[in-house]
Amino acid sequence: MPRALDRISVGHHVDAYQEYTSLVGRLDGGRPLADAVYQDLRQKAANPFRRLYVNWRNSRSGLDCRAVGPQSMCFCTHRYNEHDWSAFDTRKVRCKMPGCSCKCFNYVPVRGSQDLICSVCRRTYSEHRPGDHGCPGMGELPSPAAPSAAPRLFKSSYTCSCQESYNNHTTVFETRQERELAGRQVDAGWMDEAAKQGLPVCHLGGIVGFTSLADGMDRVYAGLEEGLAGPGATRSSCGPGKGAGSGGDRLMQRLQLEDEVNTVTFQQGKAAGHLALAAGRAVMKRGNASVSSSSSGGALHSGRRSASSEPTGQALTLAGSAAVRGVSCGGQAAATAARRSSPGLPSGRKLGGVRVPQVTDAIRQKRLARFDQVS
């Protein structure tokens, strides 16, 4: 029988592989770098005083809509860790992949199989020139037939969650001191501790903690940044479907909890980390329970009010949706009262109604609650 593997040694090798992949990417061409070359690269990445914080920023409001990480995509179709992230002085983070003419990293908001189509030539961004973002088939200079014509460059109608287009965003490179002077978020406590222990951080770009993985508008609503909505803004005042207890709020709570638990673990040990995790989960569950109970009561009140003020057809639809919300939230009494509140409804008749967004929100609440119990 094969010898049993030591879990500690296996974990060490997995961590080393992840670190190598995050630092090198595809720069090695499929052949591992020499140990001396890799150690030199790792030493550069372990100097937190020469780190560039990279974000995709709204040029008008100054909101950091996306934090650039090691695997973030550039306009040249190569990742951030395949660029010269150590160019602290010049901030010309050029691409290091062989044959690429990219002069500086330029973030593209695509993930997985997503694509970005040019509004000028109707072709994908990957077919444009990496150097000047010119459209394919067009020279870098104006044609002799139209010497005054401007060169055709990539433009996109893509709209970010901040309601601004792709063209109103830019990739920003900053130092830690510049971010602190501007009042922007810097490394979480556990990332500071990791940097003090000599772990590589310079290749992480704008990742300053788990909350950096969230969208910029989600961080604004959570009070972590100031953006389009301004300081102290709430989801209810920034658009439809942004009520408390939504999926975005739940995600931000979990990401903030991850940062807090990791910081406590680094500073006080695993036992303190377990206590912080249990306390955080208890707070989250109490908050979710209060949101569910308030949603159930709101459905009952909405059903009664609409029955008396709206025509019969609209009142039936509103009462039906209120009944569905009451059942999905566990409020059988709310559903019964909502059915009785609609005029002209024969007893024993089932409600048809139209599917409304509140039904989806209620189902999502139940699924997220089950997920919290399992985790």
CSV table of C-alpha atoms in Angstrom, one decimal:
chain,number,residue,atom,x,y,z
A,1,MET,CA,0.0,0.0,0.0
A,2,PRO,CA,1.2,3.5,-0.7
A,3,ARG,CA,2.5,5.4,2.3
A,4,ALA,CA,0.0,7.8,3.8
A,5,LEU,CA,0.7,11.5,2.9
A,6,ASP,CA,1.4,13.9,5.6
A,7,ARG,CA,-1.3,16.5,5.6
A,8,ILE,CA,1.0,19.3,6.8
A,9,SER,CA,3.5,18.7,4.0
A,10,VAL,CA,0.8,18.4,1.4
A,11,GLY,CA,-0.7,21.7,2.6
A,12,HIS,CA,2.7,23.4,2.4
A,13,HIS,CA,3.2,22.2,-1.2
A,14,VAL,CA,-0.3,23.4,-2.2
A,15,ASP,CA,0.4,26.9,-0.7
A,16,ALA,CA,3.7,27.0,-2.5
A,17,TYR,CA,2.0,26.2,-5.8
A,18,GLN,CA,-0.7,28.8,-5.3
A,19,GLU,CA,1.9,31.4,-4.5
A,20,TYR,CA,4.0,30.5,-7.5
A,21,THR,CA,1.0,30.7,-9.8
A,22,SER,CA,-0.2,34.0,-8.4
A,23,LEU,CA,3.3,35.5,-8.8
A,24,VAL,CA,4.4,34.1,-12.2
A,25,GLY,CA,1.2,33.4,-14.1
A,26,ARG,CA,2.1,32.2,-17.7
A,27,LEU,CA,5.4,34.1,-17.8
A,28,ASP,CA,7.4,30.8,-17.4
A,29,GLY,CA,6.0,29.4,-20.7
A,30,GLY,CA,5.0,26.2,-19.0
A,31,ARG,CA,8.5,25.5,-17.6
A,32,PRO,CA,9.1,26.5,-13.9
A,33,LEU,CA,11.5,29.3,-13.3
A,34,ALA,CA,14.9,28.7,-11.9
A,35,ASP,CA,14.9,28.9,-8.1
A,36,ALA,CA,17.2,31.9,-8.0
A,37,VAL,CA,15.0,33.8,-10.5
A,38,TYR,CA,11.8,32.9,-8.6
A,39,GLN,CA,13.3,33.9,-5.2
A,40,ASP,CA,14.4,37.3,-6.6
A,41,LEU,CA,10.8,37.8,-7.9
A,42,ARG,CA,9.3,36.8,-4.6
A,43,GLN,CA,11.6,39.2,-2.7
A,44,LYS,CA,10.4,42.1,-4.9
A,45,ALA,CA,6.8,41.2,-4.1
A,46,ALA,CA,7.5,40.9,-0.4
A,47,ASN,CA,8.4,44.6,0.0
A,48,PRO,CA,5.2,46.4,1.0
A,49,PHE,CA,6.8,49.8,0.8
A,50,ARG,CA,7.0,49.5,-3.0
A,51,ARG,CA,3.5,48.3,-3.7
A,52,LEU,CA,1.2,49.8,-6.2
A,53,TYR,CA,-2.6,49.8,-5.4
A,54,VAL,CA,-4.5,49.4,-8.7
A,55,ASN,CA,-8.2,50.1,-9.1
A,56,TRP,CA,-10.6,50.7,-11.9
A,57,ARG,CA,-12.0,54.1,-11.0
A,58,ASN,CA,-15.0,56.2,-12.0
A,59,SER,CA,-13.4,59.3,-13.5
A,60,ARG,CA,-16.3,61.6,-12.4
A,61,SER,CA,-17.1,60.5,-8.9
A,62,GLY,CA,-13.7,59.0,-7.9
A,63,LEU,CA,-15.3,55.7,-6.8
A,64,ASP,CA,-13.2,52.6,-7.0
A,65,CYS,CA,-15.6,50.4,-8.9
A,66,ARG,CA,-13.3,47.3,-9.2
A,67,ALA,CA,-10.2,46.3,-7.3
A,68,VAL,CA,-7.5,44.8,-9.7
A,69,GLY,CA,-6.1,41.5,-8.5
A,70,PRO,CA,-3.4,39.1,-9.8
A,71,GLN,CA,-5.9,37.5,-12.3
A,72,SER,CA,-7.6,40.7,-13.5
A,73,MET,CA,-7.7,41.0,-17.3
A,74,CYS,CA,-5.9,43.7,-19.2
A,75,PHE,CA,-6.9,45.1,-22.6
A,76,CYS,CA,-4.0,43.1,-24.1
A,77,THR,CA,-5.8,39.9,-22.9
A,78,HIS,CA,-3.1,39.2,-20.3
A,79,ARG,CA,-3.4,39.1,-16.6
A,80,TYR,CA,-2.1,41.7,-14.1
A,81,ASN,CA,0.4,39.2,-12.7
A,82,GLU,CA,1.9,38.9,-16.2
A,83,HIS,CA,2.7,42.6,-16.1
A,84,ASP,CA,5.6,44.5,-14.5
A,85,TRP,CA,3.8,45.1,-11.2
A,86,SER,CA,7.2,46.0,-9.6
A,87,ALA,CA,7.4,49.3,-11.6
A,88,PHE,CA,6.8,51.4,-8.5
A,89,ASP,CA,8.8,54.5,-9.6
A,90,THR,CA,7.6,54.8,-13.2
A,91,ARG,CA,4.1,53.3,-12.8
A,92,LYS,CA,4.4,52.0,-16.3
A,93,VAL,CA,3.1,48.5,-15.7
A,94,ARG,CA,3.9,47.1,-19.1
A,95,CYS,CA,3.1,43.6,-20.2
A,96,LYS,CA,5.9,41.1,-19.9
A,97,MET,CA,4.4,38.4,-22.1
A,98,PRO,CA,6.6,37.8,-25.2
A,99,GLY,CA,5.5,39.7,-28.3
A,100,CYS,CA,2.9,41.9,-26.5
A,101,SER,CA,3.0,45.6,-27.3
A,102,CYS,CA,1.0,46.7,-24.2
A,103,LYS,CA,2.7,49.7,-22.6
A,104,CYS,CA,0.7,49.8,-19.4
A,105,PHE,CA,-1.9,47.7,-17.7
A,106,ASN,CA,-5.5,48.7,-18.6
A,107,TYR,CA,-8.3,46.9,-16.8
A,108,VAL,CA,-11.1,45.4,-18.8
A,109,PRO,CA,-14.3,44.5,-16.8
A,110,VAL,CA,-14.7,41.0,-18.1
A,111,ARG,CA,-14.9,37.7,-16.3
A,112,GLY,CA,-14.9,34.1,-17.6
A,113,SER,CA,-16.4,34.0,-21.0
A,114,GLN,CA,-17.6,37.6,-21.0
A,115,ASP,CA,-16.6,39.9,-23.8
A,116,LEU,CA,-16.5,43.6,-24.5
A,117,ILE,CA,-17.6,44.8,-28.0
A,118,CYS,CA,-16.4,48.1,-29.5
A,119,SER,CA,-19.1,50.6,-30.3
A,120,VAL,CA,-17.0,51.9,-33.3
A,121,CYS,CA,-16.0,48.8,-35.3
A,122,ARG,CA,-18.4,46.3,-33.6
A,123,ARG,CA,-15.5,43.9,-32.9
A,124,THR,CA,-14.3,42.4,-29.6
A,125,TYR,CA,-11.7,44.2,-27.5
A,126,SER,CA,-9.2,41.4,-28.1
A,127,GLU,CA,-8.9,42.2,-31.8
A,128,HIS,CA,-7.8,45.8,-31.1
A,129,ARG,CA,-4.2,46.9,-30.9
A,130,PRO,CA,-2.9,46.7,-27.3
A,131,GLY,CA,-0.6,49.7,-27.7
A,132,ASP,CA,-3.0,52.4,-28.6
A,133,HIS,CA,-6.4,50.6,-28.5
A,134,GLY,CA,-6.9,51.3,-32.2
A,135,CYS,CA,-9.6,49.5,-34.1
A,136,PRO,CA,-8.4,46.6,-36.3
A,137,GLY,CA,-7.6,47.5,-39.9
A,138,MET,CA,-7.0,51.1,-39.1
A,139,GLY,CA,-3.6,52.7,-39.1
A,140,GLU,CA,-2.1,54.5,-36.1
A,141,LEU,CA,-2.2,57.8,-38.0
A,142,PRO,CA,-5.1,59.4,-39.9
A,143,SER,CA,-5.5,58.2,-43.5
A,144,PRO,CA,-4.3,60.5,-46.4
A,145,ALA,CA,-7.9,60.8,-47.7
A,146,ALA,CA,-9.0,62.3,-44.4
A,147,PRO,CA,-5.9,63.8,-42.7
A,148,SER,CA,-8.0,65.7,-40.2
A,149,ALA,CA,-10.0,62.7,-39.1
A,150,ALA,CA,-9.3,61.4,-35.6
A,151,PRO,CA,-8.0,57.8,-35.3
A,152,ARG,CA,-10.6,55.2,-34.5
A,153,LEU,CA,-10.1,53.9,-31.0
A,154,PHE,CA,-11.9,51.4,-28.9
A,155,LYS,CA,-15.1,52.6,-27.2
A,156,SER,CA,-17.8,50.6,-25.5
A,157,SER,CA,-21.3,51.2,-24.3
A,158,TYR,CA,-20.8,48.9,-21.3
A,159,THR,CA,-22.4,50.4,-18.2
A,160,CYS,CA,-20.9,49.8,-14.8
A,161,SER,CA,-23.0,49.4,-11.6
A,162,CYS,CA,-22.2,53.1,-10.9
A,163,GLN,CA,-24.3,53.9,-14.0
A,164,GLU,CA,-21.3,55.3,-15.9
A,165,SER,CA,-20.0,53.9,-19.1
A,166,TYR,CA,-16.7,52.1,-19.7
A,167,ASN,CA,-15.3,55.3,-21.3
A,168,ASN,CA,-15.8,57.2,-18.1
A,169,HIS,CA,-13.5,54.9,-16.1
A,170,THR,CA,-9.7,54.7,-15.8
A,171,THR,CA,-7.1,52.4,-14.3
A,172,VAL,CA,-5.4,54.1,-11.4
A,173,PHE,CA,-2.0,53.3,-9.8
A,174,GLU,CA,-1.5,54.7,-6.2
A,175,THR,CA,0.9,54.2,-3.3
A,176,ARG,CA,-0.3,53.5,0.2
A,177,GLN,CA,0.6,57.0,1.3
A,178,GLU,CA,-1.5,58.5,-1.5
A,179,ARG,CA,-4.5,56.4,-0.5
A,180,GLU,CA,-4.2,57.3,3.1
A,181,LEU,CA,-4.0,61.0,2.4
A,182,ALA,CA,-7.1,60.6,0.2
A,183,GLY,CA,-9.0,58.8,2.9
A,184,ARG,CA,-9.3,55.6,0.9
A,185,GLN,CA,-9.3,52.1,2.3
A,186,VAL,CA,-5.9,50.4,2.8
A,187,ASP,CA,-4.9,46.9,3.9
A,188,ALA,CA,-7.0,45.0,6.4
A,189,GLY,CA,-5.3,44.0,9.6
A,190,TRP,CA,-4.5,40.5,8.6
A,191,MET,CA,-2.9,41.7,5.3
A,192,ASP,CA,-0.7,44.0,7.3
A,193,GLU,CA,0.4,41.2,9.5
A,194,ALA,CA,1.1,39.0,6.4
A,195,ALA,CA,3.3,41.7,4.9
A,196,LYS,CA,5.2,42.0,8.2
A,197,GLN,CA,5.9,38.3,8.1
A,198,GLY,CA,7.5,38.6,4.7
A,199,LEU,CA,4.7,37.2,2.5
A,200,PRO,CA,4.4,38.6,-1.1
A,201,VAL,CA,1.8,41.3,-1.4
A,202,CYS,CA,3.0,43.7,-4.3
A,203,HIS,CA,1.4,41.5,-7.0
A,204,LEU,CA,-2.1,41.8,-5.4
A,205,GLY,CA,-2.8,45.2,-6.9
A,206,GLY,CA,-5.8,46.8,-5.3
A,207,ILE,CA,-6.8,43.8,-3.1
A,208,VAL,CA,-6.7,45.1,0.5
A,209,GLY,CA,-9.0,42.4,2.0
A,210,PHE,CA,-12.0,40.3,1.4
A,211,THR,CA,-14.2,43.3,1.0
A,212,SER,CA,-12.2,44.3,-2.0
A,213,LEU,CA,-13.7,41.4,-3.9
A,214,ALA,CA,-17.1,43.1,-3.8
A,215,ASP,CA,-18.4,45.7,-6.3
A,216,GLY,CA,-17.7,49.3,-5.6
A,217,MET,CA,-21.3,50.3,-5.1
A,218,ASP,CA,-21.8,47.5,-2.6
A,219,ARG,CA,-18.9,48.9,-0.6
A,220,VAL,CA,-20.5,52.4,-0.8
A,221,TYR,CA,-23.8,51.0,0.6
A,222,ALA,CA,-21.9,49.2,3.3
A,223,GLY,CA,-20.3,52.5,4.4
A,224,LEU,CA,-16.7,51.4,3.4
A,225,GLU,CA,-16.3,54.1,0.7
A,226,GLU,CA,-17.8,57.3,-0.5
A,227,GLY,CA,-19.1,57.3,-4.0
A,228,LEU,CA,-22.1,58.3,-6.1
A,229,ALA,CA,-24.5,57.9,-3.2
A,230,GLY,CA,-22.4,60.0,-0.8
A,231,PRO,CA,-21.5,59.2,2.8
A,232,GLY,CA,-24.1,57.4,5.0
A,233,ALA,CA,-26.2,56.4,2.0
A,234,THR,CA,-28.6,53.5,2.3
A,235,ARG,CA,-29.7,51.0,-0.3
A,236,SER,CA,-33.3,52.1,0.0
A,237,SER,CA,-32.3,55.6,-1.2
A,238,CYS,CA,-30.1,54.6,-4.0
A,239,GLY,CA,-32.4,52.6,-6.3
A,240,PRO,CA,-34.9,49.8,-6.5
A,241,GLY,CA,-34.2,46.4,-5.1
A,242,LYS,CA,-31.6,47.7,-2.7
A,243,GLY,CA,-33.4,47.0,0.6
A,244,ALA,CA,-31.8,45.9,3.7
A,245,GLY,CA,-31.2,42.1,4.0
A,246,SER,CA,-30.7,41.7,0.2
A,247,GLY,CA,-28.1,39.4,-1.3
A,248,GLY,CA,-25.6,42.2,-1.6
A,249,ASP,CA,-25.9,43.1,2.1
A,250,ARG,CA,-25.5,39.5,3.1
A,251,LEU,CA,-22.4,39.2,0.9
A,252,MET,CA,-20.8,42.3,2.4
A,253,GLN,CA,-21.5,41.1,6.0
A,254,ARG,CA,-19.8,37.8,5.3
A,255,LEU,CA,-16.8,39.5,3.6
A,256,GLN,CA,-16.4,41.9,6.5
A,257,LEU,CA,-16.6,39.0,9.0
A,258,GLU,CA,-13.9,37.2,7.1
A,259,ASP,CA,-11.6,40.2,7.4
A,260,GLU,CA,-12.3,40.6,11.1
A,261,VAL,CA,-11.9,36.9,11.9
A,262,ASN,CA,-8.6,36.7,10.0
A,263,THR,CA,-7.3,39.8,11.7
A,264,VAL,CA,-8.1,38.4,15.2
A,265,THR,CA,-6.6,35.0,14.3
A,266,PHE,CA,-3.3,36.7,13.1
A,267,GLN,CA,-3.1,38.9,16.2
A,268,GLN,CA,-4.5,36.7,19.0
A,269,GLY,CA,-4.5,33.1,17.8
A,270,LYS,CA,-6.9,30.5,16.4
A,271,ALA,CA,-9.0,30.3,19.6
A,272,ALA,CA,-9.8,34.0,19.5
A,273,GLY,CA,-10.5,33.7,15.9
A,274,HIS,CA,-13.1,30.9,16.5
A,275,LEU,CA,-14.8,33.1,19.2
A,276,ALA,CA,-14.9,36.1,16.8
A,277,LEU,CA,-16.4,33.9,14.1
A,278,ALA,CA,-19.1,32.5,16.4
A,279,ALA,CA,-20.0,36.0,17.6
A,280,GLY,CA,-20.2,37.4,14.1
A,281,ARG,CA,-22.5,34.6,12.9
A,282,ALA,CA,-24.8,35.1,15.9
A,283,VAL,CA,-25.1,38.8,15.0
A,284,MET,CA,-25.8,38.0,11.3
A,285,LYS,CA,-28.5,35.5,12.2
A,286,ARG,CA,-30.2,38.0,14.6
A,287,GLY,CA,-30.2,40.6,11.9
A,288,ASN,CA,-31.6,38.2,9.3
A,289,ALA,CA,-34.4,37.1,11.6
A,290,SER,CA,-35.4,40.7,12.2
A,291,VAL,CA,-35.4,41.4,8.4
A,292,SER,CA,-37.6,38.4,7.7
A,293,SER,CA,-40.2,39.2,10.4
A,294,SER,CA,-40.4,42.9,9.2
A,295,SER,CA,-40.9,41.7,5.6
A,296,SER,CA,-43.8,39.4,6.7
A,297,GLY,CA,-45.6,42.2,8.5
A,298,GLY,CA,-45.1,44.6,5.6
A,299,ALA,CA,-46.8,42.1,3.3
A,300,LEU,CA,-49.9,41.8,5.5
A,301,HIS,CA,-50.2,45.6,5.8
A,302,SER,CA,-49.7,46.1,2.0
A,303,GLY,CA,-52.4,43.6,1.2
A,304,ARG,CA,-55.0,45.2,3.4
A,305,ARG,CA,-54.3,48.7,2.2
A,306,SER,CA,-54.4,47.9,-1.5
A,307,ALA,CA,-57.7,46.1,-1.2
A,308,SER,CA,-59.5,49.2,0.0
A,309,SER,CA,-57.9,51.7,-2.3
A,310,GLU,CA,-57.4,49.9,-5.7
A,311,PRO,CA,-59.8,48.5,-8.2
A,312,THR,CA,-60.9,44.9,-7.8
A,313,GLY,CA,-58.5,43.5,-10.4
A,314,GLN,CA,-55.4,45.3,-9.1
A,315,ALA,CA,-56.4,44.5,-5.5
A,316,LEU,CA,-56.6,40.8,-6.4
A,317,THR,CA,-53.1,40.9,-7.8
A,318,LEU,CA,-51.6,42.7,-4.9
A,319,ALA,CA,-53.3,40.5,-2.4
A,320,GLY,CA,-52.1,37.4,-4.2
A,321,SER,CA,-48.5,38.5,-4.2
A,322,ALA,CA,-48.9,39.5,-0.5
A,323,ALA,CA,-50.2,36.0,0.2
A,324,VAL,CA,-47.2,34.4,-1.5
A,325,ARG,CA,-44.8,36.6,0.4
A,326,GLY,CA,-46.5,35.6,3.6
A,327,VAL,CA,-46.3,31.9,2.9
A,328,SER,CA,-42.7,32.1,1.8
A,329,CYS,CA,-41.7,33.9,5.0
A,330,GLY,CA,-43.6,31.4,7.2
A,331,GLY,CA,-46.5,33.7,7.9
A,332,GLN,CA,-49.6,31.6,7.3
A,333,ALA,CA,-51.8,34.1,9.2
A,334,ALA,CA,-50.6,36.9,6.9
A,335,ALA,CA,-51.5,34.9,3.8
A,336,THR,CA,-55.0,34.2,5.1
A,337,ALA,CA,-55.7,37.8,6.0
A,338,ALA,CA,-54.4,39.0,2.6
A,339,ARG,CA,-56.8,36.6,0.9
A,340,ARG,CA,-59.8,37.8,2.9
A,341,SER,CA,-59.0,41.4,2.2
A,342,SER,CA,-59.6,41.1,-1.6
A,343,PRO,CA,-63.2,41.9,-2.5
A,344,GLY,CA,-65.4,39.6,-4.6
A,345,LEU,CA,-63.1,36.5,-4.1
A,346,PRO,CA,-65.2,33.3,-3.8
A,347,SER,CA,-64.3,31.1,-0.8
A,348,GLY,CA,-62.0,28.2,-1.6
A,349,ARG,CA,-60.8,29.7,-4.9
A,350,LYS,CA,-57.0,29.6,-5.5
A,351,LEU,CA,-55.2,32.8,-6.2
A,352,GLY,CA,-53.4,33.1,-9.5
A,353,GLY,CA,-51.7,36.5,-9.4
A,354,VAL,CA,-48.7,37.7,-11.3
A,355,ARG,CA,-45.2,36.8,-10.3
A,356,VAL,CA,-43.5,39.9,-8.8
A,357,PRO,CA,-40.0,40.6,-7.7
A,358,GLN,CA,-40.9,40.3,-4.0
A,359,VAL,CA,-41.5,36.6,-4.5
A,360,THR,CA,-38.0,36.1,-5.7
A,361,ASP,CA,-36.6,38.2,-2.8
A,362,ALA,CA,-38.5,36.0,-0.3
A,363,ILE,CA,-37.2,32.8,-1.8
A,364,ARG,CA,-33.7,34.2,-1.8
A,365,GLN,CA,-34.0,35.1,1.9
A,366,LYS,CA,-34.9,31.5,2.8
A,367,ARG,CA,-32.0,30.1,0.8
A,368,LEU,CA,-29.5,32.5,2.3
A,369,ALA,CA,-30.9,31.6,5.8
A,370,ARG,CA,-30.4,27.9,5.1
A,371,PHE,CA,-26.9,28.6,3.9
A,372,ASP,CA,-26.0,30.5,7.1
A,373,GLN,CA,-27.2,27.5,9.1
A,374,VAL,CA,-25.1,25.0,7.2
A,375,SER,CA,-22.0,27.2,7.3
